[in-house]
XYZ file of C-alpha atoms in Angstrom:
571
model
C 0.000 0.000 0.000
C 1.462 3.249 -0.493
C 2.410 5.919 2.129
C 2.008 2.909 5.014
C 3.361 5.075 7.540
C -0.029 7.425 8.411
C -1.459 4.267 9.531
C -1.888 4.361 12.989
C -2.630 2.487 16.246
C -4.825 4.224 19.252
C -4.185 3.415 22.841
C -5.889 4.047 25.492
C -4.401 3.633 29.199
C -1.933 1.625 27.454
C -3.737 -0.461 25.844
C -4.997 -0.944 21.899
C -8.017 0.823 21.151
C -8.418 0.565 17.682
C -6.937 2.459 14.780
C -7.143 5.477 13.008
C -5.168 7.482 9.940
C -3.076 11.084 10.106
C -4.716 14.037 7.774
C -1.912 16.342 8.430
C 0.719 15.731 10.125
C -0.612 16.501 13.653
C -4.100 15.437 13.352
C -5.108 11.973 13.396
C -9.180 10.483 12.967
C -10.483 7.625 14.489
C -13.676 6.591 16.033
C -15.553 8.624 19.114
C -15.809 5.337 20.622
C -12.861 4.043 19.944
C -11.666 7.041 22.310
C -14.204 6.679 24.491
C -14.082 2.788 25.564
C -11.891 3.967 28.837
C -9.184 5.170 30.206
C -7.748 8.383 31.147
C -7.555 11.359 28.787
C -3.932 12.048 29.278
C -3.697 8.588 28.458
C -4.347 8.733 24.687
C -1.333 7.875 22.609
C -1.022 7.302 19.191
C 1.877 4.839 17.438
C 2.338 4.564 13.793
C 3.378 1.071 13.660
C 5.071 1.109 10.095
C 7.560 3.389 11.084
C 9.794 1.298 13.453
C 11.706 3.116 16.089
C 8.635 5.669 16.332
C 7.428 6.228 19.477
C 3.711 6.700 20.961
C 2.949 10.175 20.772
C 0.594 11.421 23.498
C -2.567 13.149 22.163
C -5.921 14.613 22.939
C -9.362 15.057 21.293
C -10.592 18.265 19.893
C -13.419 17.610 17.688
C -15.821 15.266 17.728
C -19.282 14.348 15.954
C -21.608 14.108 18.476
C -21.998 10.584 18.791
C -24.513 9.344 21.416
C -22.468 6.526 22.788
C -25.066 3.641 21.424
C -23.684 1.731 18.327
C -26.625 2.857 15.775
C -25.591 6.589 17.044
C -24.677 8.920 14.426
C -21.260 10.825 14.408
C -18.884 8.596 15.505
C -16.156 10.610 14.374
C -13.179 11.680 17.237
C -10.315 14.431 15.632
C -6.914 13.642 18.051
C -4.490 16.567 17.868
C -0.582 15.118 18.577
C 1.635 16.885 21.011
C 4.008 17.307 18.436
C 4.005 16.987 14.256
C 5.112 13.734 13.025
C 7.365 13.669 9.964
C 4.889 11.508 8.043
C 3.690 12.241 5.064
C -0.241 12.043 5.926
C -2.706 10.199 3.938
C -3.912 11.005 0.663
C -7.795 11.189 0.705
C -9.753 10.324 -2.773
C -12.866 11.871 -4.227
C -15.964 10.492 -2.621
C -17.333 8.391 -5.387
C -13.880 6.871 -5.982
C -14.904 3.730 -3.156
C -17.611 2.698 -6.061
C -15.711 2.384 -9.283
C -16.459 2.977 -12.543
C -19.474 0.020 -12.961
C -21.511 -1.207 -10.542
C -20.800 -4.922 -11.926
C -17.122 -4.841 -11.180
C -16.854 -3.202 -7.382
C -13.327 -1.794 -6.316
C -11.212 -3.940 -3.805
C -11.001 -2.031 -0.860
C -7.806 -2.302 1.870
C -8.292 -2.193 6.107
C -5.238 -2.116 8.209
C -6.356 -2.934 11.623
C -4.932 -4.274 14.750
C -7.756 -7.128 16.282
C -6.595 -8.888 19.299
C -3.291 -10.930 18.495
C -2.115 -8.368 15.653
C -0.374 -5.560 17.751
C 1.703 -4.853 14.565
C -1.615 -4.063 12.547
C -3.145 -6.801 9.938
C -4.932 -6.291 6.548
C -8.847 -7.251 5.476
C -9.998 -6.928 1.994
C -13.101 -5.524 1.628
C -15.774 -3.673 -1.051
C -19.337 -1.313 -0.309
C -22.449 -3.940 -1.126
C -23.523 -0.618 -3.449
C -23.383 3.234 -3.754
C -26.048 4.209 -1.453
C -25.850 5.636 2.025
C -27.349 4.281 4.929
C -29.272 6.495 7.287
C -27.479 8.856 5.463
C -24.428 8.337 7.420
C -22.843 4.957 6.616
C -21.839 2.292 3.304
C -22.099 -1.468 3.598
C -18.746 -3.521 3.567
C -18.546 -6.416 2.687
C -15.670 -9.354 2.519
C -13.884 -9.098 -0.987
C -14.052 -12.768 -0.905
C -15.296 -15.983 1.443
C -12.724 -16.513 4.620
C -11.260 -13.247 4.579
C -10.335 -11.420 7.449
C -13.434 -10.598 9.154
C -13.606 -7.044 10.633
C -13.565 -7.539 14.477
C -12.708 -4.913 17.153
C -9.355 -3.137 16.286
C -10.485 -2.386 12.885
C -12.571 1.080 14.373
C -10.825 3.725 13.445
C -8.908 2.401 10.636
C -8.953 3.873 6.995
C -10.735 2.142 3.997
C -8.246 2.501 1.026
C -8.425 1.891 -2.576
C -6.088 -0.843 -3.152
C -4.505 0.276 -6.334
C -3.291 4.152 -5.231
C -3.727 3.979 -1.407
C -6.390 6.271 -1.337
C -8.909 6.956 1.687
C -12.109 6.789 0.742
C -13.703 6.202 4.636
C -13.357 5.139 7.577
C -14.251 1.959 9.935
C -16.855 2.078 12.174
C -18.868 -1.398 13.260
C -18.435 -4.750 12.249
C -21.525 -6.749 11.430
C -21.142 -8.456 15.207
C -23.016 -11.856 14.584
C -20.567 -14.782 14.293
C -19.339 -15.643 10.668
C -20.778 -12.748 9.059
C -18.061 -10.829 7.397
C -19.603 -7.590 6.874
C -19.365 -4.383 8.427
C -20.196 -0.252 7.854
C -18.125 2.614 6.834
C -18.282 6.075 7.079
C -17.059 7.674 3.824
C -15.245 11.111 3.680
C -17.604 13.500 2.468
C -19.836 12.072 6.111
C -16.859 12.937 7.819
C -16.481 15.962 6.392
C -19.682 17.021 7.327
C -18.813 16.952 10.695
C -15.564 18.084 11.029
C -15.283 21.152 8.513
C -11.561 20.945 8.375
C -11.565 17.540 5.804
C -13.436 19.869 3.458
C -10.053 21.096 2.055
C -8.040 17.835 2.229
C -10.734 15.571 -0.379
C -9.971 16.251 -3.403
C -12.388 17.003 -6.447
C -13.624 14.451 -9.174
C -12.133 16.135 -12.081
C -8.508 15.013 -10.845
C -7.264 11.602 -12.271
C -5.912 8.995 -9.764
C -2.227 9.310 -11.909
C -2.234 12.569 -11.841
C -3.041 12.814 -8.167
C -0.299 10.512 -6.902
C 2.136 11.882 -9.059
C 1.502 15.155 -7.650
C 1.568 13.821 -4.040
C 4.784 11.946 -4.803
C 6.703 14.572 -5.252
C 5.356 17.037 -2.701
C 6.394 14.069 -0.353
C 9.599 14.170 -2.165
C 10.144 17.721 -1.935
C 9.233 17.705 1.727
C 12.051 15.120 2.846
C 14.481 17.076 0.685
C 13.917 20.222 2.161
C 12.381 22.221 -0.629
C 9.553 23.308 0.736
C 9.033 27.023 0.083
C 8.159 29.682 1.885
C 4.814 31.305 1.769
C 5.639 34.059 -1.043
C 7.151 31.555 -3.167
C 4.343 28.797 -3.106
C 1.514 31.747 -3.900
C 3.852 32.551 -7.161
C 3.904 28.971 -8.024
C 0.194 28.553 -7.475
C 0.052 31.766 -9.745
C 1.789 30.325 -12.194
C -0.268 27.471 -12.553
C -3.568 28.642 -12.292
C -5.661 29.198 -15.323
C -8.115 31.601 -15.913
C -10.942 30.615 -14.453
C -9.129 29.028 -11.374
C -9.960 30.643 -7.972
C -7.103 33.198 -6.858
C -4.868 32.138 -3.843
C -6.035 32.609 -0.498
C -5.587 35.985 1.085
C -3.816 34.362 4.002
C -1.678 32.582 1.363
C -0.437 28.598 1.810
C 1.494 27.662 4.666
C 3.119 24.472 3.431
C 3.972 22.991 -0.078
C 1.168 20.407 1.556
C -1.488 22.715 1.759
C -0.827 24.976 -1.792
C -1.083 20.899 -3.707
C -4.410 20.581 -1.476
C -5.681 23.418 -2.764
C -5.333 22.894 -6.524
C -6.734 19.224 -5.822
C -9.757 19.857 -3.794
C -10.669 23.553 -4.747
C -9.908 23.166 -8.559
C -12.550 21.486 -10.827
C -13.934 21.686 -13.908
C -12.943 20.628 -17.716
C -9.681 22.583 -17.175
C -8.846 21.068 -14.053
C -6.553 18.039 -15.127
C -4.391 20.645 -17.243
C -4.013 23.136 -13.623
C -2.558 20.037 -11.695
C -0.207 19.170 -14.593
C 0.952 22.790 -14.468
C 1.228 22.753 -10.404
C 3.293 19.267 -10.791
C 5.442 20.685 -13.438
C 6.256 23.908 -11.284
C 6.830 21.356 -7.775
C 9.441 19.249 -10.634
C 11.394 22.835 -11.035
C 12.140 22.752 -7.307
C 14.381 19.420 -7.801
C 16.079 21.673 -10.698
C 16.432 24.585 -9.284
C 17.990 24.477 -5.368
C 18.601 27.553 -3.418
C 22.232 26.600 -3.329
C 23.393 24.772 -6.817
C 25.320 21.017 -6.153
C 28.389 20.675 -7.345
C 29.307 19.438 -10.531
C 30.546 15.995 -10.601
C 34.252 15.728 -10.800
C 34.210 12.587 -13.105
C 37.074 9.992 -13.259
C 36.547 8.145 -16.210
C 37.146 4.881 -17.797
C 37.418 5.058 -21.608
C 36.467 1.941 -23.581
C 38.349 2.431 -26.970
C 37.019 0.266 -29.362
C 38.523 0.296 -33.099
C 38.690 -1.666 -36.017
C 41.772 -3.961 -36.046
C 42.708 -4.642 -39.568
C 43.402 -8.044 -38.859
C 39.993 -8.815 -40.522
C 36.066 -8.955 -39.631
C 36.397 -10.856 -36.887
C 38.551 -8.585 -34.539
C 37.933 -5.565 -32.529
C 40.982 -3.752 -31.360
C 40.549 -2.638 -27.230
C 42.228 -0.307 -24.848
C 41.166 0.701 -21.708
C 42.575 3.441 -19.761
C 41.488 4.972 -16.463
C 42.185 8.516 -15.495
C 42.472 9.512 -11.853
C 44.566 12.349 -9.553
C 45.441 13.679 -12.641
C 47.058 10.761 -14.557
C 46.227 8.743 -17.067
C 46.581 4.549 -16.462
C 46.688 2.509 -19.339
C 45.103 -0.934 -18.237
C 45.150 -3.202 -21.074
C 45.370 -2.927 -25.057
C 44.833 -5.961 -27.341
C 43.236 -7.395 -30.541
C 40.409 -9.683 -29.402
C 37.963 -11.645 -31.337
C 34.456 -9.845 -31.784
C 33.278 -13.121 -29.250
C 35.547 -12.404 -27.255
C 34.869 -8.242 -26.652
C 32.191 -8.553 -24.013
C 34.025 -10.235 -21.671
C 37.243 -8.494 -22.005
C 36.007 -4.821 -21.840
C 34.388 -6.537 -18.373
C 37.573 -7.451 -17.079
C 39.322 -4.505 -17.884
C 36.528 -2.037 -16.517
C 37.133 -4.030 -13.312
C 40.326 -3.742 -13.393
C 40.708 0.214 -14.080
C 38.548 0.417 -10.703
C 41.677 -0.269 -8.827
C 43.046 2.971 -10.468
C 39.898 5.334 -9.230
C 39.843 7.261 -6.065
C 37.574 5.481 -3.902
C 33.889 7.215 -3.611
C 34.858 9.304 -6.607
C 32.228 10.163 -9.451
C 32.907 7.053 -11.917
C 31.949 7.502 -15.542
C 32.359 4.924 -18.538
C 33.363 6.014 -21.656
C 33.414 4.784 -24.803
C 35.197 6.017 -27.885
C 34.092 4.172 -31.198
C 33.660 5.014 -35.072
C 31.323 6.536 -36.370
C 29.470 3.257 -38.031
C 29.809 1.555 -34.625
C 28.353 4.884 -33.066
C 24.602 3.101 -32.172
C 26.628 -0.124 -31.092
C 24.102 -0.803 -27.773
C 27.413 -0.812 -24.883
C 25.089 0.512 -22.273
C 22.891 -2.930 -22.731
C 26.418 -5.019 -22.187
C 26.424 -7.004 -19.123
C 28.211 -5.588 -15.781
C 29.666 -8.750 -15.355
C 29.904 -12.080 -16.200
C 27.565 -13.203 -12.921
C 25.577 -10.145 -13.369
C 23.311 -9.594 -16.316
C 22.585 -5.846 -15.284
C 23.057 -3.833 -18.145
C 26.218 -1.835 -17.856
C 24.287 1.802 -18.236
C 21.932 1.052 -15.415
C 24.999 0.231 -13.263
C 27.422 3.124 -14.120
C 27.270 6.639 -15.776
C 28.125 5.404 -19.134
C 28.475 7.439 -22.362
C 29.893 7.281 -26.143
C 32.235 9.407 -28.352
C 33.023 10.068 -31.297
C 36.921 9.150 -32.133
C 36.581 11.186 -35.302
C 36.440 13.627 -32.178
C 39.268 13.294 -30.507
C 41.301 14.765 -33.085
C 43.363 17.887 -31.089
C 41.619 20.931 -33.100
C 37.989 19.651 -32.095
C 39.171 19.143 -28.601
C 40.461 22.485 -28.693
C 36.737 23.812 -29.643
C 35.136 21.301 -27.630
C 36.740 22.397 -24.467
C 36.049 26.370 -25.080
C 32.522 25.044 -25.484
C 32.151 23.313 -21.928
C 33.673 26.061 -20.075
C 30.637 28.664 -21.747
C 28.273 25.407 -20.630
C 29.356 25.699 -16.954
C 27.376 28.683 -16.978
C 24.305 27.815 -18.177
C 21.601 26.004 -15.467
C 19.953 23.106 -18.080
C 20.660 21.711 -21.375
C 18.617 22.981 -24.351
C 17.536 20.956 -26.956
C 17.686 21.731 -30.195
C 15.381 19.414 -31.921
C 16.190 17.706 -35.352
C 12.804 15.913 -35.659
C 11.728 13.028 -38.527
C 10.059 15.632 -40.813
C 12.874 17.968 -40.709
C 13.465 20.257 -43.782
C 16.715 22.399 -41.887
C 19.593 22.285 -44.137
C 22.565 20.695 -42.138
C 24.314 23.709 -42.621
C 21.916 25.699 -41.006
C 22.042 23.171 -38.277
C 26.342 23.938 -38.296
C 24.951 27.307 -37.616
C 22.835 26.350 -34.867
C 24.647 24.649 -32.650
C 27.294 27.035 -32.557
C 25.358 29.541 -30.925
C 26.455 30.521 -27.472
C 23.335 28.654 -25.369
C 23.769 25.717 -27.693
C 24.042 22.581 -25.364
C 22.518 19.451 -26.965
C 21.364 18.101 -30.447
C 18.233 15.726 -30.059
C 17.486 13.022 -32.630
C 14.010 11.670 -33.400
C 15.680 9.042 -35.154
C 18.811 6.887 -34.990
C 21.997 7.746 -36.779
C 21.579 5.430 -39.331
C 18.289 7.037 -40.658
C 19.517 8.067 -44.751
C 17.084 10.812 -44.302
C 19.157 12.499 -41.456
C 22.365 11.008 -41.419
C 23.677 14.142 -42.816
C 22.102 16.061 -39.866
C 24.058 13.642 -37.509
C 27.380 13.940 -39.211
C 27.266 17.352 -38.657
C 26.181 17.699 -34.889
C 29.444 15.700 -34.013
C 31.737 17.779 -36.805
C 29.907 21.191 -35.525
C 30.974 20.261 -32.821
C 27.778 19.621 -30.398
C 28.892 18.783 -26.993
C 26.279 16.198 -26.386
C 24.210 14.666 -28.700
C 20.996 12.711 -28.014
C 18.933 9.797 -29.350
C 17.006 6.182 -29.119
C 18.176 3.690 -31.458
C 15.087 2.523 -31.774
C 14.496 5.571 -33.590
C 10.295 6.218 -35.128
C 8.827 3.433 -35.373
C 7.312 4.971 -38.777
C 10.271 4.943 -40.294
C 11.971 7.902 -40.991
C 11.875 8.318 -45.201
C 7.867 8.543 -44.643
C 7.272 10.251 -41.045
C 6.867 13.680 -41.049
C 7.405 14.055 -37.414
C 3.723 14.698 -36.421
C 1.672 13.598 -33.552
C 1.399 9.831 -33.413
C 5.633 10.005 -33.937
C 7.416 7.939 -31.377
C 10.756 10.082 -32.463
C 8.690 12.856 -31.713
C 7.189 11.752 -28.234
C 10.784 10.947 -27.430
C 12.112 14.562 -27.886
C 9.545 15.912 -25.750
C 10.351 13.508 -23.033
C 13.737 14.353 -23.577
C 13.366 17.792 -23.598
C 11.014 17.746 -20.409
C 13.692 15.756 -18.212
C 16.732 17.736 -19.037
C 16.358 20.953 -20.091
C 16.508 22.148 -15.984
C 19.821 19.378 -15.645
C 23.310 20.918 -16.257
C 25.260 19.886 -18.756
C 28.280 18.187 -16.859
C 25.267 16.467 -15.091
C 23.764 14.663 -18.051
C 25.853 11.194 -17.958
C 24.144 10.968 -14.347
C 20.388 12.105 -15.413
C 21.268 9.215 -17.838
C 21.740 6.522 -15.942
C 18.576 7.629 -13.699
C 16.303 7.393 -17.033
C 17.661 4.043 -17.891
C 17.366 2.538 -14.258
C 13.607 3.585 -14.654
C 13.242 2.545 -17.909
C 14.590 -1.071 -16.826
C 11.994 -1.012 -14.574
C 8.974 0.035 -16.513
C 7.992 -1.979 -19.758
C 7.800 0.216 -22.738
C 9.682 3.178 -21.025
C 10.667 5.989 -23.663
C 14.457 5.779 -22.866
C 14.827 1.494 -23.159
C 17.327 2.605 -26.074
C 18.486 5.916 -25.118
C 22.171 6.570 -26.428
C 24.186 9.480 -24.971
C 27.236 11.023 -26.583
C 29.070 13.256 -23.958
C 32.275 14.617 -24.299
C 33.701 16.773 -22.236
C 37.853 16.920 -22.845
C 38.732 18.496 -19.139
C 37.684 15.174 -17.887
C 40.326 13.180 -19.881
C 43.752 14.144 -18.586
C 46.785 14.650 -20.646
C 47.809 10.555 -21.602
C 51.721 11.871 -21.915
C 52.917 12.018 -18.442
C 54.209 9.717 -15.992
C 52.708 6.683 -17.443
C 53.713 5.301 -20.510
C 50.918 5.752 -23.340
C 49.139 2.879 -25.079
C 49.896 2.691 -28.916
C 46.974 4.609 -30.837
C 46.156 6.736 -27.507
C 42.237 7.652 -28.223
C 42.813 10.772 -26.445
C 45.877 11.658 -28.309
């Protein structure tokens, strides 16, 4: 279930109670009688069981619904206020009809975390509402997701009724059925809960928010939160401002005190048609924060290991490899020979290994590779880490390619004036070369030699006919990065014109959404984020991302102390 730690266990006079769920993160809810079934009032603790180590915090009730005490008595609602916030991320409530789902023939599974006598440590019961109608206007019917399931028992009072697929509350425990075997039980759904405490109003959010788009945006609010970006109050109304549309309400007077409460606000004040596109705006503007912290990080200082890989000329069948690792200054030559192409795998393994030995420990490690240009899509990052380890080299390890066309000492020369004007700049931008492109490639020359020019993005792969010229020139230009999937448009790139539907095209604008706030000396490491993910998630836009970097301060001078190898690809 997700965001497990608001889940909490009451006590009273030391002993379990029943449960209940934090809102913010010094109010909890539970049941009036779960409160109520003894005990003294400076007695009430609360424990949030799935964060180990945590200890009870004392707390006290200061809103209630009225109840009557009987068990057919409406508001049995209790609002505990802690002694102290809790850094837990509280739970994330859904839209009222959300506990239904979308037909009436296929119910929603619904999740109870409870703590019934002999589960201290909490246990789950899977449960969904009999139908969408309200009892006595106050209550839905549960009822056991399937035969011999946990049967709700006391324990359960108090606890939160999620959906099982985001996490989402949609209500809260309040009776069991009480007769022997019969595995039903009531709820009391937000919007009841809201009517009697007023202060849930403004944490339920409105229909016209999709379940995605909400989690995403709680995600990284939580995110933000632990990192320490939350803002303070001036900032989060101009990021609300910039946001809102036109017809969205304008920011309270008293402003938001929290990153929290200014997400809260566009999810349960903001509704309409338009809504979906203010919350992808918010999201977008909480992203920038991760881009853009009040003091910048330092740039990597990279110690790389370059992969040279070259045609032998001792026929089809070889690959010539050298390895070299650079470190304090020095280069290390740690192996040069001809090897069978069967054979190239497992010795660039063994000599990556080896260079490790020649790397300050903790330092930032980056693997490079030099080839030709008709090995230049040649998949390295999808190599094996090791031989007992079929992670793909990328995911493991900052890994990159060059150009050795590149490495020549007038484009170095260029190359390195062109990273020192990049230190400046605070992202990389794009420049686009899409499927349908009609730029000349000497207008692109022209392009990419202007002073903010950072990174040439290709909708397809190198060998495309129809924009291999294009390519040539964004490594002769030179372009300090270049950019693209070898799996290129699916469309095929003589007869795509780069419109929607494009899978080059949908892989620019990913591209250009995740890096245009990321440095440029910080790309190799954005990188290897994008393909951890995408190993991860089936069908992720950057399975065959390829990434050629080159940056020449990072490769030291190979004439020095240590002898070079023969055909140095640095020389």
């Amino acid at each position: 279930m997700n965001s497990a730690e608001w889940h909490a266990r009451v006590e009273t006079g030391g002993q379990v109670a029943g449960a209940g769920f934090l809102v913010t993160p010094r109010t909890v809810l539970t049941c009036a009688h779960v409160v109520g079934q003894g005990g003294a009032a400076d007695e009430l603790t609360v424990t949030f069981t799935e964060r180990p180590g945590c200890p009870a915090v004392p707390a006290r009730v200061i809103a209630d619904g009225g109840w009557g005490g009987g068990p057919t008595d409406l508001g049995d609602l209790a609002v505990l206020e802690l002694a102290y916030e809790v850094p837990i991320a509280p739970a994330a409530l859904a839209p009222v009809e959300a506990a239904h789902g979308e037909r009436a023939d296929r119910p929603r599974k619904l999740v109870v975390y409870g703590f019934p006598v002999g589960f201290d440590e909490g246990t789950l019961a899977e449960y969904r509402i009999t139908a969408a109608q309200l009892l006595n206007r106050e209550w839905m019917q549960l009822e056991a997701w399937q035969p011999g399931g946990q049967p709700l028992a006391p324990g359960f009072s108090g606890a939160a009724v999620t959906l099982v697929d985001t996490g989402e509350v949609v209500g809260m425990v309040t009776a069991a059925a009480g007769a022997q075997g019969v595995h039903n039980g009531r709820m009391m759904p937000t919007e009841v809960m809201a009517r009697y405490w007023p202060g849930l109003e403004g944490l339920v959010p409105t229909s016209d928010h999709g379940a995605a788009d909400r989690a995403r945006l709680r995600g990284l609010v939580e995110r933000a939160v632990r990192a320490g970006l939350d803002c303070d109050p001036v900032r989060l109304v101009r990021l609300y401002e910039a946001a809102r549309g036109q017809l969205d309400p304008d920011a309270p007077q008293e402003g938001f005190d929290s990153l929290w409460s200014a997400a809260l606000f566009v999810l349960c004040e903001i509704d309409g048609a338009d809504a979906a596109a203010t919350v992808a705006r918010f999201t977008a503007e909480v992203e920038a924060l991760f881009r853009a912290p009040a003091e910048p990080a330092a740039a990597p200082d990279w110690s790389p290991i370059l992969v040279d890989l070259r045609h032998s000329g001792a026929g089809d069948g070889h690959v010539r490899v050298e390895v070299s690792a650079y470190s304090g200054g020095r280069r290390h030559p740690v192996g040069s020979e001809t090897v069978p192409q069967a054979r190239v795998r497992a010795y660039v393994q063994d000599r990556i290994e080896a260079a490790f030995r020649y790397l300050t420990p903790g330092c930032d490690e980056l693997i490079a590779f030099a080839l030709p240009r008709d090995w230049i899509d040649l998949p390295v990052d999808r190599w094996a880490s090791a031989p007992d380890d079929e992670t793909p080299l990328g995911s493991v390890y900052p890994l990159v390619v060059t150009d050795q066309a590149r490495l020549r000492p007038g484009t170095r020369h260029q190359l390195t004036r062109a990273w020192k004007r990049l230190d400046t700049l605070p992202g990389a931008r794009v420049h686009r070369v899409e499927c349908g492109s009609t730029e000349e490639p000497a207008r692109l020359r022209l392009q990419l030699r202007k002073p903010d020019a950072c990174l040439a993005g290709f909708a397809t792969a190198p060998a495309a006919s129809r924009t291999r010229p294009h390519f040539d020139t964004s490594l002769t230009a030179p372009a300090p990065v270049v950019i693209w999937s070898r799996g290129g448009c699916a469309g095929g790139p003589e007869g795509c014109t780069g419109g929607d539907g494009c899978t080059g095209k949908s892989f620019l604008d990913e591209l250009d959404a995740c890096v245009s706030g990321v440095p440029p000396a910080e790309l190799p490491r954005e990188v290897l984020a994008l393909r951890e993910e995408a190993d991860a998630e089936e069908g992720h836009w950057a399975r065959d991302i390829q990434l050629l970097w080159d940056d020449p301060r990072v490769f030291t001078d190979p004439h020095g102390d240590a002898p070079a190898l023969p055909r140095s690809p640095v020389s």
